[in-house]
Short mmCIF file of C-alpha atoms in Angstrom, two decimals:
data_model
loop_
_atom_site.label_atom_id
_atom_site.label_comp_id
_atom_site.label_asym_id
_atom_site.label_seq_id
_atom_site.Cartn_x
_atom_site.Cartn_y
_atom_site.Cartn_z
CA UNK A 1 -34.49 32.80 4.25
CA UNK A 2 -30.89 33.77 4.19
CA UNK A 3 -29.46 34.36 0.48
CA UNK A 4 -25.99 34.85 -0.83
CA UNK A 5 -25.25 37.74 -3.43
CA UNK A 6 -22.98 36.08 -6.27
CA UNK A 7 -22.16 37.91 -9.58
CA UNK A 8 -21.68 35.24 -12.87
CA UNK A 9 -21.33 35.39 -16.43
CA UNK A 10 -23.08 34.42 -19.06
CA UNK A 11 -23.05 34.74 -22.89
CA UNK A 12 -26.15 36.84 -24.27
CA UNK A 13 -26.88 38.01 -27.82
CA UNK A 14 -25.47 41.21 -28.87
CA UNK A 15 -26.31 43.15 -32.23
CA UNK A 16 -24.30 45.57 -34.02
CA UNK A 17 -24.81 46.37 -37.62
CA UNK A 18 -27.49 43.48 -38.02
CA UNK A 19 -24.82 41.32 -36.48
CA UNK A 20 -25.72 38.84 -33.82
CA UNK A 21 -22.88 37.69 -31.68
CA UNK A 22 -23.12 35.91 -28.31
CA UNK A 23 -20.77 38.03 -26.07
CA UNK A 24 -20.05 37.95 -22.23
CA UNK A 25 -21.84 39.55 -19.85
CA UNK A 26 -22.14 39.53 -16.05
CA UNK A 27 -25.04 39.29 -13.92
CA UNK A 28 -25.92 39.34 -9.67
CA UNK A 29 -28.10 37.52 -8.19
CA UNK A 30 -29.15 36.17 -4.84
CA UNK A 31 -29.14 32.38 -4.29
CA UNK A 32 -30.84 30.72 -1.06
CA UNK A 33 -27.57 29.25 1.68
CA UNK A 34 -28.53 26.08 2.82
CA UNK A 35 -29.29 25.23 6.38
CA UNK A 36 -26.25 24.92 8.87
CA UNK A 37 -25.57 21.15 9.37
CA UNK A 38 -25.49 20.75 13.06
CA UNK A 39 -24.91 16.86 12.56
CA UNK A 40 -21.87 18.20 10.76
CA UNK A 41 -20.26 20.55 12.93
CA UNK A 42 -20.73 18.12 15.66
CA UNK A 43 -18.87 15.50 14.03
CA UNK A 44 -15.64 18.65 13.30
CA UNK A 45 -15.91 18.92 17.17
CA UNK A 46 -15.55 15.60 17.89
CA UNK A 47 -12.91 15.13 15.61
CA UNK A 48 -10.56 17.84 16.53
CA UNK A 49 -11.17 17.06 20.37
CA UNK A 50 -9.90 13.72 18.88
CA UNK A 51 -7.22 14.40 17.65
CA UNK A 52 -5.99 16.48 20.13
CA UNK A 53 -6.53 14.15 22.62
CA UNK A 54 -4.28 11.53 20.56
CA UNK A 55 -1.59 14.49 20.43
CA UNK A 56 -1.61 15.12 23.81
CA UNK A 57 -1.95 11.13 25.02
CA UNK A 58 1.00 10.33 22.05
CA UNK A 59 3.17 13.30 24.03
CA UNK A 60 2.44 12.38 28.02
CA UNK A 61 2.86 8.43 27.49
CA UNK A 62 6.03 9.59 25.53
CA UNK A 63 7.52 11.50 28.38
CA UNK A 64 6.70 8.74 31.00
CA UNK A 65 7.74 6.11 29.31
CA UNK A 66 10.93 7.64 27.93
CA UNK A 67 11.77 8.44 31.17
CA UNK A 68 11.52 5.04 32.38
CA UNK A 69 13.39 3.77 30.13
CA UNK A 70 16.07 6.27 29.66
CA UNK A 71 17.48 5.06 33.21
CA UNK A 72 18.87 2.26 31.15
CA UNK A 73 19.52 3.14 28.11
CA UNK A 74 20.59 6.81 26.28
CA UNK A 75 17.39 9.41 26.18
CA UNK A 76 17.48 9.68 22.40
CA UNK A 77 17.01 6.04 21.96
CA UNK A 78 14.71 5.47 24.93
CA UNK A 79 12.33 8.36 23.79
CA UNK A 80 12.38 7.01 19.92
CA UNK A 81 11.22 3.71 21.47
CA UNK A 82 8.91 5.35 23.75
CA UNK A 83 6.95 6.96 20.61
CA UNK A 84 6.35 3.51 19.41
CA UNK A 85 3.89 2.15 22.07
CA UNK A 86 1.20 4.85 21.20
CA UNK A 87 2.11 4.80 17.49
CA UNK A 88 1.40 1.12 17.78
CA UNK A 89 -2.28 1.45 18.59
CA UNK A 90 -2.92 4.41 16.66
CA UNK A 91 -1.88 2.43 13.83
CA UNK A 92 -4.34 -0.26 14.35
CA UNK A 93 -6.74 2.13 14.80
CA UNK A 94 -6.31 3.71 11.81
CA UNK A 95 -6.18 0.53 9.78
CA UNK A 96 -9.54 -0.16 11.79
CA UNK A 97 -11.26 2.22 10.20
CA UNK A 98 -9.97 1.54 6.84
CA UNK A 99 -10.97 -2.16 6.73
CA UNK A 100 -14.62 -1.03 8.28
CA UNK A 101 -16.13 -2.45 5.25
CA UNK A 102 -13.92 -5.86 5.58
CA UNK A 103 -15.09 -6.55 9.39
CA UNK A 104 -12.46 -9.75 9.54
CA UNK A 105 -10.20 -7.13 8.82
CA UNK A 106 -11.56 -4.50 10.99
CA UNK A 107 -11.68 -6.82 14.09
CA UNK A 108 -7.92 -8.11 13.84
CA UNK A 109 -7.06 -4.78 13.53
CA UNK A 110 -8.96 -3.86 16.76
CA UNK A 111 -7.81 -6.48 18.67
CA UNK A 112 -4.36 -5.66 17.58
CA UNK A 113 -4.76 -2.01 18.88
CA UNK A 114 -6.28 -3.06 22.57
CA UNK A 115 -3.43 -5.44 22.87
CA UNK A 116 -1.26 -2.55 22.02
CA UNK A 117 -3.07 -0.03 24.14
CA UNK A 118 -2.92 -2.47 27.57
CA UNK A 119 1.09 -2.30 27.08
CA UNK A 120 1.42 1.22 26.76
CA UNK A 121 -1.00 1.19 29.89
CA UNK A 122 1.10 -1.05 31.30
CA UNK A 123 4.34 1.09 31.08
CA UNK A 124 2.86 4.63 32.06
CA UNK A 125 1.32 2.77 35.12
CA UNK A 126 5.11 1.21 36.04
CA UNK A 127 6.72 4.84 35.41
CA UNK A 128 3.82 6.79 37.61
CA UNK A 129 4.40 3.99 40.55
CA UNK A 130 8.24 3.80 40.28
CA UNK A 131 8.05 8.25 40.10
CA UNK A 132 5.07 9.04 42.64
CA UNK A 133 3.20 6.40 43.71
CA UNK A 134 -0.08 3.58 42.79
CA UNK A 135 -2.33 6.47 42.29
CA UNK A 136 -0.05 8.36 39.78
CA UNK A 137 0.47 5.49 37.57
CA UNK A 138 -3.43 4.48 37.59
CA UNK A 139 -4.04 8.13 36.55
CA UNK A 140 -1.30 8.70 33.92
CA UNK A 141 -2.25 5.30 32.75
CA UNK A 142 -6.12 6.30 32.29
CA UNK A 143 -5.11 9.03 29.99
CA UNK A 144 -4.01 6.29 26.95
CA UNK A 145 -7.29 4.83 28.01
CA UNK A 146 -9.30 7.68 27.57
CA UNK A 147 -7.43 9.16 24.47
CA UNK A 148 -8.20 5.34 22.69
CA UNK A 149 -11.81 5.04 23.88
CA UNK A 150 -13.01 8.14 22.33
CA UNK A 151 -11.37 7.46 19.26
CA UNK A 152 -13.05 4.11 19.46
CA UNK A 153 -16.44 5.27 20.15
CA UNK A 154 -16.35 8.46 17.21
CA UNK A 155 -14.91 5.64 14.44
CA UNK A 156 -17.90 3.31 15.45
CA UNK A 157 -20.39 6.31 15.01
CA UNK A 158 -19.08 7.13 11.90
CA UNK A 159 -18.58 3.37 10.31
CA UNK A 160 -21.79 2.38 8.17
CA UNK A 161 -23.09 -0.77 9.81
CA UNK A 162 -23.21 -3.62 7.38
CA UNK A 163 -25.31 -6.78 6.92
CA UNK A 164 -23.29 -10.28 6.75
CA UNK A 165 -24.36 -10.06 3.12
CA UNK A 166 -23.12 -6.50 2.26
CA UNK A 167 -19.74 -7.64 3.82
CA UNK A 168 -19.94 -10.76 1.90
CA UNK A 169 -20.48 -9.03 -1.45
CA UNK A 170 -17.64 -6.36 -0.47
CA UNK A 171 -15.20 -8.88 0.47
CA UNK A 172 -15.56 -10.44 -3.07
CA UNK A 173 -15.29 -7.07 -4.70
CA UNK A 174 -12.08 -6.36 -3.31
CA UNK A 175 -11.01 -9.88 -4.04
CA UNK A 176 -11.64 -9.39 -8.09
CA UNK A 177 -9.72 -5.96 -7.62
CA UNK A 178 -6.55 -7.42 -5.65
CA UNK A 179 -6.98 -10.32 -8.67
CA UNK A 180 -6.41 -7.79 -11.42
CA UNK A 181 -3.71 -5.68 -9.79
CA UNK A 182 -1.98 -9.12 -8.76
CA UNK A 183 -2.07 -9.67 -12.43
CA UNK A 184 0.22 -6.98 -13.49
CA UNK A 185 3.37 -8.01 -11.59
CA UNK A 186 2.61 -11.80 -12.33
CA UNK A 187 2.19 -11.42 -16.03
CA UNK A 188 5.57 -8.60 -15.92
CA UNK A 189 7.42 -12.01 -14.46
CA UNK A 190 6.17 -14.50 -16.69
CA UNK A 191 7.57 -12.37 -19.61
CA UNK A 192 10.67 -11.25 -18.40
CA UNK A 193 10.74 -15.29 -17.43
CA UNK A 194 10.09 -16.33 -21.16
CA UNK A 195 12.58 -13.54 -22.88
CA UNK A 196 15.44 -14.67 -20.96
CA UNK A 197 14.30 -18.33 -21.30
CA UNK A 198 14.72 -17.16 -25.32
CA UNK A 199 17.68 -15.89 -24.72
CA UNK A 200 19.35 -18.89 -23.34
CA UNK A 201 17.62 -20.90 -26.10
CA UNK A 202 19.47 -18.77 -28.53
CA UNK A 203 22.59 -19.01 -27.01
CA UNK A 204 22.66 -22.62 -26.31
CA UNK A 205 22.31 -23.02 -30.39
CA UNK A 206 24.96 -20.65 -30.78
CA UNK A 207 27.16 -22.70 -29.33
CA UNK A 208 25.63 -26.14 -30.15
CA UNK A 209 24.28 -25.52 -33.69
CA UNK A 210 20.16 -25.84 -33.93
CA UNK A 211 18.68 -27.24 -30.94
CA UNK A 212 16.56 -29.38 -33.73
CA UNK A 213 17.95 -32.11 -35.48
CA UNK A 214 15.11 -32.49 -38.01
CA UNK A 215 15.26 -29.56 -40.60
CA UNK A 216 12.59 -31.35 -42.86
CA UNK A 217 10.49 -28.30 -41.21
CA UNK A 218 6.92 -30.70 -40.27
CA UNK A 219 4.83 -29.22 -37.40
CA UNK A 220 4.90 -31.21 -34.49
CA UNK A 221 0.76 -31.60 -35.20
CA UNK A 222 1.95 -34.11 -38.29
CA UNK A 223 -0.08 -31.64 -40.82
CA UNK A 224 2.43 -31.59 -43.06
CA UNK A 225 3.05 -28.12 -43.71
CA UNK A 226 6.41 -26.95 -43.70
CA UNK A 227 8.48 -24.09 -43.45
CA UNK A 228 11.10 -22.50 -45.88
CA UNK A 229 14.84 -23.51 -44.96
CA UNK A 230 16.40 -20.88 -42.88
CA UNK A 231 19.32 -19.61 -40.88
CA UNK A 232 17.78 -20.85 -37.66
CA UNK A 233 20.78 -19.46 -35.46
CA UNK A 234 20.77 -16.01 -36.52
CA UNK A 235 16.83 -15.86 -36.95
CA UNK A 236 15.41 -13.80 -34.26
CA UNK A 237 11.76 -14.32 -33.28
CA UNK A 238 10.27 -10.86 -34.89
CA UNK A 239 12.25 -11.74 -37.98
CA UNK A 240 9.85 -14.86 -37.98
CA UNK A 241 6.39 -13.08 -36.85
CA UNK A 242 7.59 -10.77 -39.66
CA UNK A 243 7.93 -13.57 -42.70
CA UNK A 244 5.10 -14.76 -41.35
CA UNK A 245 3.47 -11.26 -41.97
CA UNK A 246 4.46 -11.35 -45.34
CA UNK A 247 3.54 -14.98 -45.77
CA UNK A 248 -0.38 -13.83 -45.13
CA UNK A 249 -0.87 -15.11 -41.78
CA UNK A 250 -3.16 -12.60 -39.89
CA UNK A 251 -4.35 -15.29 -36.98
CA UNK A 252 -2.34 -14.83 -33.34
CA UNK A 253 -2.43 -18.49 -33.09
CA UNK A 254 -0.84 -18.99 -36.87
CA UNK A 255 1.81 -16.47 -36.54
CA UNK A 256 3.03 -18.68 -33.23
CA UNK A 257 3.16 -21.83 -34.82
CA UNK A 258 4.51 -20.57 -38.06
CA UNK A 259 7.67 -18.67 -35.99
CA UNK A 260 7.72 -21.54 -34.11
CA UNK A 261 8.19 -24.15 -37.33
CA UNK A 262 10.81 -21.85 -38.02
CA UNK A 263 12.98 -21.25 -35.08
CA UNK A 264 12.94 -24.25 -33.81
CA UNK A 265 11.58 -23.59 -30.47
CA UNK A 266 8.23 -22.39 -28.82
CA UNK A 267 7.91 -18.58 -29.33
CA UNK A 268 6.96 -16.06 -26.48
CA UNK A 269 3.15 -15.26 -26.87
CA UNK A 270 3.84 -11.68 -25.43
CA UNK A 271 6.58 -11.41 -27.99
CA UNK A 272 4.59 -12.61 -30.83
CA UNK A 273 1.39 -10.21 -29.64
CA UNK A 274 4.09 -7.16 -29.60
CA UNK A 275 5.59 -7.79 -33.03
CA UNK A 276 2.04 -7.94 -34.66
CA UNK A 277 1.07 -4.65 -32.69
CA UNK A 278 3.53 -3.10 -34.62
CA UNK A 279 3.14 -4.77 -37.82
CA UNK A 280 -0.43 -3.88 -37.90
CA UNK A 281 0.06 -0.06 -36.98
CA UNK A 282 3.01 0.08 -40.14
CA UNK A 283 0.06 -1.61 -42.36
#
């Protein structure tokens, strides 16, 4: 067995004067390598023959079909647009193998990059006829072909096959996740949405006096309860989660009704939960 000599420290007890102290101290030993992974080096081959496949597909069909095309229009525009017809299927290739655990997603993406791939075919086959003949542009076309099939063929090996249920359950797992992260820039909306709503509120009574007619202060619930007579125009809506504080009310729902009673207007819930944050952190 073939072992590897490593040198590590450790703490042991040391003892000077009757004193026990656990000090540093380094030690060697020889620990067993595992096996070499053929499965594993295979797949490195395979990948870098890959990838330099790709590179050298990506630079040939961007040659030929540059050149075709720069007969029309200049070369640095005609071999920019050249790039994209590989780029196109390499794309869908890649987003292939990230959506292998979503196969509806996997299989538009696949059919995306064929339909890609038969165009940039297509065009290296028209440059190679128009430049040398049938036979060069069936040849020069073949290498796109060949570059994309082996791609094809080492993503398929390496994609975990999965059961209609396993993609079932996955596809609802991503759903909840895309839920909760759709949830941040929804709820960042709905509160920028309600402050400015506020602060048109505010300014309309500004301008207009308070936007409610009946200061006898009842809830709108008819329980009778009513709140002190204030300055509703200059009241700001902390000022009333704040003498609300100070009144005793503790409960979320309280707070809002109470603020509400007193400005004259419904009361952000975001604003409301904010205000107490801090209230409760100064308490």
């Amino acid at each position: 067995m073939k072992t590897r000599r490593i040198t590590r420290e450790r703490l042991v007890p040391h003892t000077l004067d009757g004193k026990t102290r656990m000090v540093p101290d380094e030690e060697t030993i020889d620990i067993p390598l595992p096996p070499r992974d053929w499965d594993q080096i295979g797949i490195n081959v395979v990948t870098g023959i890959v990838t330099l496949a790709l590179l050298g597909c990506m630079a040939f069909s961007t040659a030929s079909i540059g050149d075709l095309l720069s007969r029309v229009t200049p070369a640095p525009a005609a071999y920019g647009a050249a790039a994209l017809f590989d780029l196109a299927w390499i794309g869908c290739s890649i987003i292939e193998w990230l959506a292998r655990y979503t196969p509806d997603r996997a299989n538009k993406a696949r059919a995306g990059g064929y339909v890609a791939l038969a165009v940039a075919m297509g065009a290296v086959a028209v440059h190679g006829w128009i430049a040398g003949g049938i036979a060069t542009g069936l040849v020069g076309a073949a290498a796109s072909g060949l570059a994309k099939g082996l791609w094809a063929i080492a993503l398929d090996y390496q994609a975990a096959p999965l059961s209609k249920r396993d993609a079932a359950f996955f596809e609802q797992e991503l759903s909840e996740a895309a839920v909760e992260l759709a949830r941040i820039p929804v709820r960042r909306r709905v509160t920028r949405a309600r402050a400015l709503a506020e602060g048109e509120q505010r300014t309309l009574e500004a301008e207009n006096g308070s936007a409610d007619p009946d200061q006898s202060g009842q809830s709108a619930s008819g329980s009778g309860s009513s709140a002190p007579d204030v300055d509703r125009k200059s009241l700001t809506t902390k000022e009333a989660v704040r003498i609300a504080w100070d009144d005793g009310i503790r409960e979320r729902d309280g707070v809002i009704h109470d603020a509400a009673q007193r400005l004259g207007r419904p009361v952000s819930p975001d604003s409301v939960d904010r205000y107490l944050r801090d209230l409760r952190r100064g308490a």
